[in-house]
mmCIF file of C-alpha atoms and ligand atoms in Angstrom:
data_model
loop_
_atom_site.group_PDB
_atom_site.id
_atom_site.type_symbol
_atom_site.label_atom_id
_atom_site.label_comp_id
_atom_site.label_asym_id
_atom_site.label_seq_id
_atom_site.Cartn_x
_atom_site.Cartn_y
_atom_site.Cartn_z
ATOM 1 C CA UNK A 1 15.232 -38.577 -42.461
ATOM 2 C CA UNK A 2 18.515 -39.568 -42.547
ATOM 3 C CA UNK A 3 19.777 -43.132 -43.758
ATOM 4 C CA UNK A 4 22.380 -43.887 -40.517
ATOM 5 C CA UNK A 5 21.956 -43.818 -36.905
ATOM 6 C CA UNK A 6 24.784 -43.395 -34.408
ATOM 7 C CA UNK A 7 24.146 -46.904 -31.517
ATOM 8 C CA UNK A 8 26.549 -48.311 -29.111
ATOM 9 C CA UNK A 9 26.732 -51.584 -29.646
ATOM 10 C CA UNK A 10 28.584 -55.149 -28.088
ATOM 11 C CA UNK A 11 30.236 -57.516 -29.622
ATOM 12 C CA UNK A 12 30.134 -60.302 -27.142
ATOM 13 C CA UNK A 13 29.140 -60.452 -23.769
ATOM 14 C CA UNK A 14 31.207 -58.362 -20.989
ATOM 15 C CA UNK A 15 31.448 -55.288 -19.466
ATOM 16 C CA UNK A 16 30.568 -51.804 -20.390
ATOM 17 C CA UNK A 17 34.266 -50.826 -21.322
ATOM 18 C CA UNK A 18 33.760 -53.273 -24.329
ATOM 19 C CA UNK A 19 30.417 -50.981 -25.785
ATOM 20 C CA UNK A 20 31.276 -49.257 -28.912
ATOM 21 C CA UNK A 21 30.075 -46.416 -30.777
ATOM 22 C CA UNK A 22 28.996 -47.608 -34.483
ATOM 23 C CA UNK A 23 27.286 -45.753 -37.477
ATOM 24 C CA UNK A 24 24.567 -48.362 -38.372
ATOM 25 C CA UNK A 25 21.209 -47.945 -40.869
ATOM 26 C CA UNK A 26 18.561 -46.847 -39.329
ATOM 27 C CA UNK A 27 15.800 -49.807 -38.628
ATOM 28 C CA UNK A 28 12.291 -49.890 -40.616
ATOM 29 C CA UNK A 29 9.023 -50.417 -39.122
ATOM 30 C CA UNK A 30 7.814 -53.907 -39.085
ATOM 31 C CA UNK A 31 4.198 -54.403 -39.033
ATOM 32 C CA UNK A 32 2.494 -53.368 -35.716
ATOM 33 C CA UNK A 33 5.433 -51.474 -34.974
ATOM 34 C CA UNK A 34 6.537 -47.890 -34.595
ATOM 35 C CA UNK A 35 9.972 -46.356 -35.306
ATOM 36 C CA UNK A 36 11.117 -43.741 -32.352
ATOM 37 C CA UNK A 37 13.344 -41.238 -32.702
ATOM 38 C CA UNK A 38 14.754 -41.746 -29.013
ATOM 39 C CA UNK A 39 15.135 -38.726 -26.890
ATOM 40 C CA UNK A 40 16.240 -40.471 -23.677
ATOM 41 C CA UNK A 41 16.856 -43.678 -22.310
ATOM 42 C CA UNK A 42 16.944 -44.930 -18.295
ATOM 43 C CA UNK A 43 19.018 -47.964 -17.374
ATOM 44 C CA UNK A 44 18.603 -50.600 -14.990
ATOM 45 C CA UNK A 45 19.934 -53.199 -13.220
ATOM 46 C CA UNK A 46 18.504 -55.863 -16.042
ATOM 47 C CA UNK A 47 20.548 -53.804 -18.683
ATOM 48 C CA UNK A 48 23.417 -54.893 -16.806
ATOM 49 C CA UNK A 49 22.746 -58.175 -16.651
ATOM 50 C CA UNK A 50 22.271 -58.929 -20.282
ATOM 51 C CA UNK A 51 25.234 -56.956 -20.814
ATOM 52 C CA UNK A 52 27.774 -59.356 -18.889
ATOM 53 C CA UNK A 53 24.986 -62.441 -19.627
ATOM 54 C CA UNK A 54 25.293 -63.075 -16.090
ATOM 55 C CA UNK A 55 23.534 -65.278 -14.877
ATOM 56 C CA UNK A 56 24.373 -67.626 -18.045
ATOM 57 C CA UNK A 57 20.774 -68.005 -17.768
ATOM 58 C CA UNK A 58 20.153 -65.224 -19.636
ATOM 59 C CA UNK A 59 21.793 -66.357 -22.909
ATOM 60 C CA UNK A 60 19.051 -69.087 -24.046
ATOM 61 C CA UNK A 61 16.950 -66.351 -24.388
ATOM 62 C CA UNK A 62 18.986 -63.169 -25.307
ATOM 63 C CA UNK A 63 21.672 -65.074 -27.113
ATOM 64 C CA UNK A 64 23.867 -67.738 -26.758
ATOM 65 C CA UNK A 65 27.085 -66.459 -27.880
ATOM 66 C CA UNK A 66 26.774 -62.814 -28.259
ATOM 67 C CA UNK A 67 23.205 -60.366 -27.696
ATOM 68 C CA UNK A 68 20.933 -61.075 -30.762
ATOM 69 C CA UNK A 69 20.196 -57.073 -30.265
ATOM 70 C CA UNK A 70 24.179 -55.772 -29.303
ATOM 71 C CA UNK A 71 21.929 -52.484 -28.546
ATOM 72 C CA UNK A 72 21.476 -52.297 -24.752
ATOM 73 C CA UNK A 73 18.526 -49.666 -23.173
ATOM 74 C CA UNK A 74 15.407 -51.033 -22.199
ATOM 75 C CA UNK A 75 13.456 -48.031 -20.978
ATOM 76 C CA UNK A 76 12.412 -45.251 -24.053
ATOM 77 C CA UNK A 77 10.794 -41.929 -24.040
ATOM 78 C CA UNK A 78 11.089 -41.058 -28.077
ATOM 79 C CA UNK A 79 8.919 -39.466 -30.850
ATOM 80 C CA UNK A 80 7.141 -41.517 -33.193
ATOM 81 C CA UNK A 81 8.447 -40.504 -36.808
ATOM 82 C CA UNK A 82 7.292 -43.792 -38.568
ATOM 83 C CA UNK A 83 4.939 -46.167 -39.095
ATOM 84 C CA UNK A 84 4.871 -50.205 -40.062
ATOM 85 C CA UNK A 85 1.846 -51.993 -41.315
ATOM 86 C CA UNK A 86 -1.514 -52.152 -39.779
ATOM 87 C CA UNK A 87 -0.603 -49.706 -36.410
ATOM 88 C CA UNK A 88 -3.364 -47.346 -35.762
ATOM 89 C CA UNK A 89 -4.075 -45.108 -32.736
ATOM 90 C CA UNK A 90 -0.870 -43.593 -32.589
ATOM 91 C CA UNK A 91 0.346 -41.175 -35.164
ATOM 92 C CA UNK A 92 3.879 -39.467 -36.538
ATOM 93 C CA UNK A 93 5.231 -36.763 -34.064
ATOM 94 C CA UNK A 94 3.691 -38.292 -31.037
ATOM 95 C CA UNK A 95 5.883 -38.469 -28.262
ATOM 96 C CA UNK A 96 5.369 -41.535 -26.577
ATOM 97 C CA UNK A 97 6.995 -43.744 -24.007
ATOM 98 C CA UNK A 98 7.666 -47.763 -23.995
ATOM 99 C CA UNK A 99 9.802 -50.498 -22.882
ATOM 100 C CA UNK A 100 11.949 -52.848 -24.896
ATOM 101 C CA UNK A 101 12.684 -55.937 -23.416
ATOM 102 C CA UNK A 102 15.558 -56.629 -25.956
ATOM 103 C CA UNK A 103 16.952 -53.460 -26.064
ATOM 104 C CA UNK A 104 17.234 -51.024 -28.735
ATOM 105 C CA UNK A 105 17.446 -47.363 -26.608
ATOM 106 C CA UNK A 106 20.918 -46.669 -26.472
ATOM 107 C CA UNK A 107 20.607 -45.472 -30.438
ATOM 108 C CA UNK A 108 19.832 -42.186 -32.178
ATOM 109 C CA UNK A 109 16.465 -44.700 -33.723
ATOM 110 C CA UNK A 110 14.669 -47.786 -32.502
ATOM 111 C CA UNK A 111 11.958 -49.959 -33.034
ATOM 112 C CA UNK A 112 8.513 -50.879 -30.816
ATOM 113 C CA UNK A 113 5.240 -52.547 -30.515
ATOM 114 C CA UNK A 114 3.036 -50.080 -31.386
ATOM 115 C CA UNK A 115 0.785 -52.152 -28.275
ATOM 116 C CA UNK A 116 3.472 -51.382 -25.627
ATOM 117 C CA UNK A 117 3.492 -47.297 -26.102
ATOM 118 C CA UNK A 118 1.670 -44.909 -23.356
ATOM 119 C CA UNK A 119 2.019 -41.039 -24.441
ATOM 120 C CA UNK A 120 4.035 -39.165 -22.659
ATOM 121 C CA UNK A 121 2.058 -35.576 -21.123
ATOM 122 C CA UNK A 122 3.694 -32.425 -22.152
ATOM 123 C CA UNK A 123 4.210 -32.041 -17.916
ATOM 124 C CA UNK A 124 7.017 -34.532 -17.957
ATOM 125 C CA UNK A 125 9.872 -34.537 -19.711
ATOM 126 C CA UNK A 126 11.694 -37.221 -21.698
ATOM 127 C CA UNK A 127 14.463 -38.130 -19.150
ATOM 128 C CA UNK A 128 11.896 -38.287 -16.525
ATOM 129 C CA UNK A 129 9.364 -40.043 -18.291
ATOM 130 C CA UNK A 130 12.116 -42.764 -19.213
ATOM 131 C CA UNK A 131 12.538 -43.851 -15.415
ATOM 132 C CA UNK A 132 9.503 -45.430 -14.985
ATOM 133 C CA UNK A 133 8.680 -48.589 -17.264
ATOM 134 C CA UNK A 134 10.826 -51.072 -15.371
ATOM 135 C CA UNK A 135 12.051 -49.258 -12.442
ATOM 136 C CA UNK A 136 8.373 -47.999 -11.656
ATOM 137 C CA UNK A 137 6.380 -50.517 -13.448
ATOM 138 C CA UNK A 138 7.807 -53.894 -11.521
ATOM 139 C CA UNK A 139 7.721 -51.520 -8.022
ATOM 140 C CA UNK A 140 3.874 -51.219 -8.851
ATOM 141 C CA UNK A 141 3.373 -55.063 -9.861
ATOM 142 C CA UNK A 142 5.516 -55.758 -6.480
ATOM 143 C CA UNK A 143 2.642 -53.547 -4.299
ATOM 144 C CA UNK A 144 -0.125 -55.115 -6.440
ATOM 145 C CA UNK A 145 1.390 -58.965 -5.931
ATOM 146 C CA UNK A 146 1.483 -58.233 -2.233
ATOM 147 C CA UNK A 147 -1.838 -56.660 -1.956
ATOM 148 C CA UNK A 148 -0.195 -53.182 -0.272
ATOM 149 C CA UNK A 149 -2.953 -51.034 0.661
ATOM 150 C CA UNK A 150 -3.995 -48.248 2.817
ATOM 151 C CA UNK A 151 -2.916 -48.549 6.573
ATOM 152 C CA UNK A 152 -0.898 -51.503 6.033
ATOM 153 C CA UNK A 153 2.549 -52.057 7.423
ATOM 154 C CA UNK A 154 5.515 -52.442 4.478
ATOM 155 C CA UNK A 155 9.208 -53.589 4.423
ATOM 156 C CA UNK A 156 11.511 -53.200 1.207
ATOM 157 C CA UNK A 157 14.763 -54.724 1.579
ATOM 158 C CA UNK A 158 17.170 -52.735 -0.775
ATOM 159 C CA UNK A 159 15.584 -49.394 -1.137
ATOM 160 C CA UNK A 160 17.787 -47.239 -2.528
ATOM 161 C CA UNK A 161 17.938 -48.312 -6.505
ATOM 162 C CA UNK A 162 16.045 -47.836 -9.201
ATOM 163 C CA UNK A 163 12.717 -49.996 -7.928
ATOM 164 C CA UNK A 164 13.213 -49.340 -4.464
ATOM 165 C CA UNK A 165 13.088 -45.710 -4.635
ATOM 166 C CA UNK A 166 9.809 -46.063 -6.457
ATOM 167 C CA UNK A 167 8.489 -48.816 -4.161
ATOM 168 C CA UNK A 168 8.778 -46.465 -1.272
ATOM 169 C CA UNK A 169 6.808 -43.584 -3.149
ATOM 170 C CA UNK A 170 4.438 -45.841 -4.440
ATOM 171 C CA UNK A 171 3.426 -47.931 -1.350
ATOM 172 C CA UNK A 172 3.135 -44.326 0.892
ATOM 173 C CA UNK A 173 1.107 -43.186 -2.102
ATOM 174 C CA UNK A 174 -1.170 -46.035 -1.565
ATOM 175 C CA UNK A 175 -1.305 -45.073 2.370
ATOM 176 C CA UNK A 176 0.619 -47.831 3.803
ATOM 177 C CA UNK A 177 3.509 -47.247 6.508
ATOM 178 C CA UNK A 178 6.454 -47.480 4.786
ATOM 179 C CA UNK A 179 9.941 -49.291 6.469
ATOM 180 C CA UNK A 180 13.058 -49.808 3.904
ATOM 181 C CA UNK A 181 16.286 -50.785 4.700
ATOM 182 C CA UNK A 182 19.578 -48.961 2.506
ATOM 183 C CA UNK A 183 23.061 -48.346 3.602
ATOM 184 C CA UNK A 184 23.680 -45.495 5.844
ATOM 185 C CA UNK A 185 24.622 -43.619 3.138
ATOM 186 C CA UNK A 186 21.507 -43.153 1.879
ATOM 187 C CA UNK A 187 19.012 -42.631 4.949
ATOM 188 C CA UNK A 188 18.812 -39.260 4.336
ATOM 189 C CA UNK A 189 17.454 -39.678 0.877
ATOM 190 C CA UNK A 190 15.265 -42.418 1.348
ATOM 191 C CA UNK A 191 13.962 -40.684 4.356
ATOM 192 C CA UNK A 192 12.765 -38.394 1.843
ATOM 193 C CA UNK A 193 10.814 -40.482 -0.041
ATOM 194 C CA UNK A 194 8.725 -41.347 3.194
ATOM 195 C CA UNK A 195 10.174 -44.291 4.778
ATOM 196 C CA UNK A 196 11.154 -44.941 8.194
ATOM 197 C CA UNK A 197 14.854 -46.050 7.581
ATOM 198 C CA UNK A 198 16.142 -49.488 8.534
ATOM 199 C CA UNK A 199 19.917 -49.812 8.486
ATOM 200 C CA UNK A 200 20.690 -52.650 5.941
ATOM 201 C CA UNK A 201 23.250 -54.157 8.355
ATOM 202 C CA UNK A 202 20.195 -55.125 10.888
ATOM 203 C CA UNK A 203 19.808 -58.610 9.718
ATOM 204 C CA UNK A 204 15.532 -59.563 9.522
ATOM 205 C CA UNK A 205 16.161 -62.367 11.889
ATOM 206 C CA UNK A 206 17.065 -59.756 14.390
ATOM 207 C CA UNK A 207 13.436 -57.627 13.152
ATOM 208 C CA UNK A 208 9.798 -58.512 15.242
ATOM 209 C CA UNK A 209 8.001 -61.428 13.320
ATOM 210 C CA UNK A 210 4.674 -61.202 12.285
ATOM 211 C CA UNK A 211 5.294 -57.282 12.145
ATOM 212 C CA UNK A 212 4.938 -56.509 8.100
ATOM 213 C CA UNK A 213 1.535 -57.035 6.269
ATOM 214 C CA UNK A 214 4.182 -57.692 3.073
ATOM 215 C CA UNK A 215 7.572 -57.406 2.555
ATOM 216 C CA UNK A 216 8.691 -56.617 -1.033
ATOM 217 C CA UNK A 217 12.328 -58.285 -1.433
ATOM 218 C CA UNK A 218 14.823 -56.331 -3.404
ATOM 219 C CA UNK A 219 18.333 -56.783 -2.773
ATOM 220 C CA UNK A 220 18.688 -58.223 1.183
ATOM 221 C CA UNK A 221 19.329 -62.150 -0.372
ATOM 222 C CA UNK A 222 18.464 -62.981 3.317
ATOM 223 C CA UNK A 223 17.163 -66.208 3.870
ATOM 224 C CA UNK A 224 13.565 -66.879 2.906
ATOM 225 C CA UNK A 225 12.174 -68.295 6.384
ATOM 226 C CA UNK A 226 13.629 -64.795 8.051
ATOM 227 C CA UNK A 227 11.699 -63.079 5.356
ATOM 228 C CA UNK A 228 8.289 -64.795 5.350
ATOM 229 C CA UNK A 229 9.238 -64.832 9.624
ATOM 230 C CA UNK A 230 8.033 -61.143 9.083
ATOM 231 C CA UNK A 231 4.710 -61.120 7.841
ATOM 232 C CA UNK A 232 1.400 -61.611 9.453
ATOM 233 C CA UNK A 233 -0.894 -64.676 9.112
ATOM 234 C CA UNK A 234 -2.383 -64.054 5.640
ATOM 235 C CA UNK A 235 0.563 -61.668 4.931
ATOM 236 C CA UNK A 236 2.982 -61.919 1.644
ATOM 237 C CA UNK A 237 6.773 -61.596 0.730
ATOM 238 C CA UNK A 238 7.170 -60.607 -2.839
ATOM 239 C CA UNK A 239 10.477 -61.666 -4.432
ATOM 240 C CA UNK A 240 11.921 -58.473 -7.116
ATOM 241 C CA UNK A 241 15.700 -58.799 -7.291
ATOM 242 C CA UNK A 242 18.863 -60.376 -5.512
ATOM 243 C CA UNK A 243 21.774 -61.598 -6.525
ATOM 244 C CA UNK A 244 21.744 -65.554 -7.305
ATOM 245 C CA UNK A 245 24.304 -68.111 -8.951
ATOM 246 C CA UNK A 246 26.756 -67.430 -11.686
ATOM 247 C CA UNK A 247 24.140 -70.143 -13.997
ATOM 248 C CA UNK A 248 20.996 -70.041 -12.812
ATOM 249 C CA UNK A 249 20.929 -67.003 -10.950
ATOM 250 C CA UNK A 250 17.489 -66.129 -8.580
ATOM 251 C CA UNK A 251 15.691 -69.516 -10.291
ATOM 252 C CA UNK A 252 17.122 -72.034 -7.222
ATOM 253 C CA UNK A 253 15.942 -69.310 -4.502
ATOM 254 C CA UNK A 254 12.372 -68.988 -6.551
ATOM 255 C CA UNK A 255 11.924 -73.028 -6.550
ATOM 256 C CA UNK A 256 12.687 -72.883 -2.738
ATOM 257 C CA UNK A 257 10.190 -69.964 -2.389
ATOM 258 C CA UNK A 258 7.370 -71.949 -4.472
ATOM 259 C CA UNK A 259 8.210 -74.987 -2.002
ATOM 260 C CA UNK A 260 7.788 -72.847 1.560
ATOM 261 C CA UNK A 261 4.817 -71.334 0.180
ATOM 262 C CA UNK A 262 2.924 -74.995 -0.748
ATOM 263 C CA UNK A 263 -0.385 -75.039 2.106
ATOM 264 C CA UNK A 264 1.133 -72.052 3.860
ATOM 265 C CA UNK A 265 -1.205 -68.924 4.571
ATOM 266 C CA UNK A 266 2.519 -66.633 4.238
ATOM 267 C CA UNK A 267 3.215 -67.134 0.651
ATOM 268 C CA UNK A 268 6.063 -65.676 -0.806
ATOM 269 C CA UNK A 269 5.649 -64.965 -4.449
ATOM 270 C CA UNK A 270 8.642 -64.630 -6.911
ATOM 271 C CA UNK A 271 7.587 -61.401 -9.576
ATOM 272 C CA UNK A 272 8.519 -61.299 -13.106
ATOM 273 C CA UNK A 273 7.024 -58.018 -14.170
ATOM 274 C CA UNK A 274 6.011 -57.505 -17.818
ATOM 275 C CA UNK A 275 5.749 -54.536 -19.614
ATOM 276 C CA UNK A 276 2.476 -53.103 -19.197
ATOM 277 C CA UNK A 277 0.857 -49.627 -21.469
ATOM 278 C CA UNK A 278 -1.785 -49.439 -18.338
ATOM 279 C CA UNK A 279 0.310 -49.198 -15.961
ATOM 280 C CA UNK A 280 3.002 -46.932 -17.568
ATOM 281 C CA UNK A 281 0.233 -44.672 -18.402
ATOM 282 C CA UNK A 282 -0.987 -43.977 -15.231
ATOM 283 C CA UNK A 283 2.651 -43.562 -13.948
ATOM 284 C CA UNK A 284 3.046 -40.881 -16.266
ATOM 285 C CA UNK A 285 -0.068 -39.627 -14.933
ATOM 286 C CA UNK A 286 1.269 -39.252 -10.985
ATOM 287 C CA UNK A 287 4.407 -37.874 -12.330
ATOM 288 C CA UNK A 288 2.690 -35.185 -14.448
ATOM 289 C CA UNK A 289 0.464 -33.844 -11.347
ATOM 290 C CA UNK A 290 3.348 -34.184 -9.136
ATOM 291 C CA UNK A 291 2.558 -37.122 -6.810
ATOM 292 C CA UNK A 292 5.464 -39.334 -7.882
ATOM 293 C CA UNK A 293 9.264 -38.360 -8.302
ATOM 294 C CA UNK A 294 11.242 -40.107 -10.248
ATOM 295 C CA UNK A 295 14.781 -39.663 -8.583
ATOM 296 C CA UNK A 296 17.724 -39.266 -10.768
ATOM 297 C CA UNK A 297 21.570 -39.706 -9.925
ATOM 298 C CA UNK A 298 23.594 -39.315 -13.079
ATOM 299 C CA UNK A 299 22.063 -37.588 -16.312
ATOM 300 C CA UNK A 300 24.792 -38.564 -19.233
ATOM 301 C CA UNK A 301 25.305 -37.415 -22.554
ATOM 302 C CA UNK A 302 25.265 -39.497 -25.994
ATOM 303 C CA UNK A 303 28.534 -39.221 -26.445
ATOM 304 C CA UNK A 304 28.881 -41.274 -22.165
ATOM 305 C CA UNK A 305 26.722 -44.246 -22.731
ATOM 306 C CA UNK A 306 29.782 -46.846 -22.148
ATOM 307 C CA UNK A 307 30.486 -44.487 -18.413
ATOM 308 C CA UNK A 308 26.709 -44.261 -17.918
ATOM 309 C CA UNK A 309 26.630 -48.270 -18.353
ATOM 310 C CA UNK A 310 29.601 -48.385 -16.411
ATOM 311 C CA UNK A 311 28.158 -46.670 -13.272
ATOM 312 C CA UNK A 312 25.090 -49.337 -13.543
ATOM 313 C CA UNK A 313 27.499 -52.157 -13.741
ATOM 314 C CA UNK A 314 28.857 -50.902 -10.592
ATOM 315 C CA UNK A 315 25.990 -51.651 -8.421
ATOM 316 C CA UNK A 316 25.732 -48.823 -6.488
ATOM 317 C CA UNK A 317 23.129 -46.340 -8.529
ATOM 318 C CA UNK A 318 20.662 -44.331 -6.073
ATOM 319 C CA UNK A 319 17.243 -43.789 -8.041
ATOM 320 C CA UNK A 320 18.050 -43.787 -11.539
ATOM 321 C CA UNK A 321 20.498 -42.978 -14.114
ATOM 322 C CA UNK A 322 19.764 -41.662 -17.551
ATOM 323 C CA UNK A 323 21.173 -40.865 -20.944
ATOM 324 C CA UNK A 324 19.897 -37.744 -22.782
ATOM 325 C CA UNK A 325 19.868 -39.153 -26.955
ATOM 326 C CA UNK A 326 18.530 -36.119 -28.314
ATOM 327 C CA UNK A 327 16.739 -33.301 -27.552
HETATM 328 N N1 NAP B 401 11.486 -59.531 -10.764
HETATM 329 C C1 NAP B 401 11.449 -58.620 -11.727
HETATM 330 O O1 NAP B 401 10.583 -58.654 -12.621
HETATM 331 C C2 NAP B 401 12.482 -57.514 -11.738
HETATM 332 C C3 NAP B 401 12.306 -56.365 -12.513
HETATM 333 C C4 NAP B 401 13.246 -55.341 -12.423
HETATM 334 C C5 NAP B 401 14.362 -55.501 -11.600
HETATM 335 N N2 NAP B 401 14.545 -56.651 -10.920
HETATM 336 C C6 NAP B 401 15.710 -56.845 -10.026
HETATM 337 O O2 NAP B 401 15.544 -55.932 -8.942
HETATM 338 C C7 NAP B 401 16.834 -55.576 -8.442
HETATM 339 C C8 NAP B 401 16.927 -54.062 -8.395
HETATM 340 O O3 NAP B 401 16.965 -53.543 -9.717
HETATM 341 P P1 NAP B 401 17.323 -52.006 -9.942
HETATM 342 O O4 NAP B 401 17.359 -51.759 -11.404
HETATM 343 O O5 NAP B 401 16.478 -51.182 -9.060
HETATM 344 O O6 NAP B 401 18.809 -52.008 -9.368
HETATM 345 P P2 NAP B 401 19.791 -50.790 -9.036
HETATM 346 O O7 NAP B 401 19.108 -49.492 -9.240
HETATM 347 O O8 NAP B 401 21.064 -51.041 -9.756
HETATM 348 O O9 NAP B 401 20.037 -51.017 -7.459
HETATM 349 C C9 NAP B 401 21.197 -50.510 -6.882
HETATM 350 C C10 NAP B 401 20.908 -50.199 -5.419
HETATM 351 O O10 NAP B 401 20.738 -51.412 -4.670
HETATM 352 C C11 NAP B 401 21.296 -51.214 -3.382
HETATM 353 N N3 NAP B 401 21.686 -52.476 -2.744
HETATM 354 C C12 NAP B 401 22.505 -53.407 -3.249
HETATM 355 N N4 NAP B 401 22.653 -54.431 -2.333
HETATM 356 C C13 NAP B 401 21.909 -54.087 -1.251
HETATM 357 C C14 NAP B 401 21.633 -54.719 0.016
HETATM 358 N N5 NAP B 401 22.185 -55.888 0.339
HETATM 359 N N6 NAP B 401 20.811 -54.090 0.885
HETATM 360 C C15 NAP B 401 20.247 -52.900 0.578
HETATM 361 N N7 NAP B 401 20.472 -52.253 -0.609
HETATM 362 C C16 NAP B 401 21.286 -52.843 -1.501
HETATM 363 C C17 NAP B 401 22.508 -50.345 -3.651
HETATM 364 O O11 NAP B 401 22.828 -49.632 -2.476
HETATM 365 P P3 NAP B 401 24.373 -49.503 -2.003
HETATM 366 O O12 NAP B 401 25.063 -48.680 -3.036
HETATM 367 O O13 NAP B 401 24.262 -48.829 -0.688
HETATM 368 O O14 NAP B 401 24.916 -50.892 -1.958
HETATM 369 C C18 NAP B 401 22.032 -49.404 -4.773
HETATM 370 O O15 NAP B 401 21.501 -48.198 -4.272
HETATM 371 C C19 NAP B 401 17.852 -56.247 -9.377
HETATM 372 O O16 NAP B 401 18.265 -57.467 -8.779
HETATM 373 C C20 NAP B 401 17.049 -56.506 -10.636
HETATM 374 O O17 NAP B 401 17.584 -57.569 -11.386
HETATM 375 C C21 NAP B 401 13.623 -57.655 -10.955
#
């Protein structure tokens, strides 16, 4: 093993042209934790967000005046080469896959709750496997918090991203009719993925009401009474992403949401997906028999994480974009 790790790091809060590459010591173990050699990392929109702490939300928790981790990279396929204290069912040269809330993937090493790892089958390879624990995972606790099933009518506002592109394979995996609404830019691919495309200039006012058995919210920001205006009596809007305020970002829009929803039968719910082994495992599973497809934009190297952030930051990513750390 070697004692130093290359990691692009920030100093302070701003935009991707202000990540550095740093030589840093490579981290140890704590106990009930694993240390990954990381072979490739997916980013997101959240990435992003802590990046620029924007919404100034964000900094309570990640850090008031600067990241506690300056490491950015949330989503990790690696192979296990240590262990901490007291972590059993998992073992050196493992290759595994796992989600770090605070960071940590954009370096040659990083850290993880040995709790939070699902193995990663020989079938799918690192870069792929490193799509799915946000991007996939909240797409699956959207469908789950809006009760999607078989023969059911769907909506996802914002399709084209990271989530979306999985919501739309998930939900027609789970045999409901899928709509989704991109730019026309992207029909084609989201066509693809088995939706029926809705251009994402057609405003939901302007859509049938009562026509969607749920409507997973993405990235429309259009009002919430036009939204829950959609769904059937008993039916659900599910609240994923959006832009909000500079401070408090999507928290006013998710107070307003819990206050339509009070004694009515169309609730809309506002997700905060967690990281979850279970459902990262069985992921894993669909992608390794070929029933789910993680779609990729931009593979960078190492040496292009602050261009690879860059393109994030820009807003416009279709399916996913990941950096290739080793291997
Ligand atoms: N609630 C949770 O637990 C949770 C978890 C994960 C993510 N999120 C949130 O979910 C959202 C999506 O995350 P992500 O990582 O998937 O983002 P992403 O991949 O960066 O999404 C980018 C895509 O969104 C599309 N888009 C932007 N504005 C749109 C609009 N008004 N209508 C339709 N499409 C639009 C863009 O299309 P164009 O290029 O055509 O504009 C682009 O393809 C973010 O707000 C993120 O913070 C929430």
């Amino acid at each position: 093993m070697p004692e130093t790790m290359s990691a692009w790091e920030q100093e302070g809060y701003g935009p991707a042209s202000g990540v550095r590459r740093v030589e840093r010591p490579i981290p140890a173990p704590g106990r009930g934790e694993v240390l990954l050699q990381v072979r490739a990392t997916a980013l997101n929109a959240g990435d992003v967000r802590i990046m620029l702490g924007d919404p100034l939300l964000v900094r309570p928790v990640f850090g008031i005046r600067r990241p506690r981790n300056p490491v950015r990279g949330m989503d990790v396929a690696g192979t296990v080469v240590a262990l901490g204290e007291g972590v059993d069912g998992v073992d050196v040269d493992e290759e595994v896959v796992v989600e770090l809330p605070g960071g940590g993937g954009l370096a040659q090493y990083a850290v993880a709750p040995a709790v939070r790892l699902a193995r990663r089958p020989a079938a799918v390879a690192p870069h792929l496997a490193a799509t799915l624990p946000i991007a996939a995972g909240t797409a699956w606790q959207a469908l789950d918090a809006s009760g999607v099933g078989d023969g059911q009518r769907v909506l996802i506002l914002g399709a084209s991203g990271g989530v979306g592109t999985f919501a739309v394979q998930l939900a027609a995996l789970r045999g409901a009719q899928v709509d989704a609404t991109c730019s026309a830019r992207n029909r084609v691919v989201v066509e693809g993925l088995g939706a029926h495309v809705i251009d994402r200039d057609t405003r939901p006012a302007r859509l049938p009401a009562e026509s969607y058995d749920a409507v997973v919210e993405i990235a429309s920001g259009a009002p919430l009474r036009d939204l829950r205006r959609l769904v059937r009596d008993g039916g659900s809007v599910v609240l994923v992403g959006g832009d909000g305020g500079r401070v408090l970002g999507p928290v006013p829009r998710m107070l307003r949401a819990a206050l339509l929803s009070a004694g009515s039968n169309r609730r809309i719910r506002s997700l905060a997906a967690t990281p979850r082994a279970e459902i990262l495992t069985r992921l894993l599973d669909l992608v390794a028999v070929g029933r789910l497809h993680p779609l990729i934009e931009r593979e960078y190297s190492f040496a292009d994480v602050a261009d690879a952030l860059a393109h994030v930051e820009a807003g416009h990513t279709v399916g996913k974009v990941v950096v290739h750390v080793a291997g």
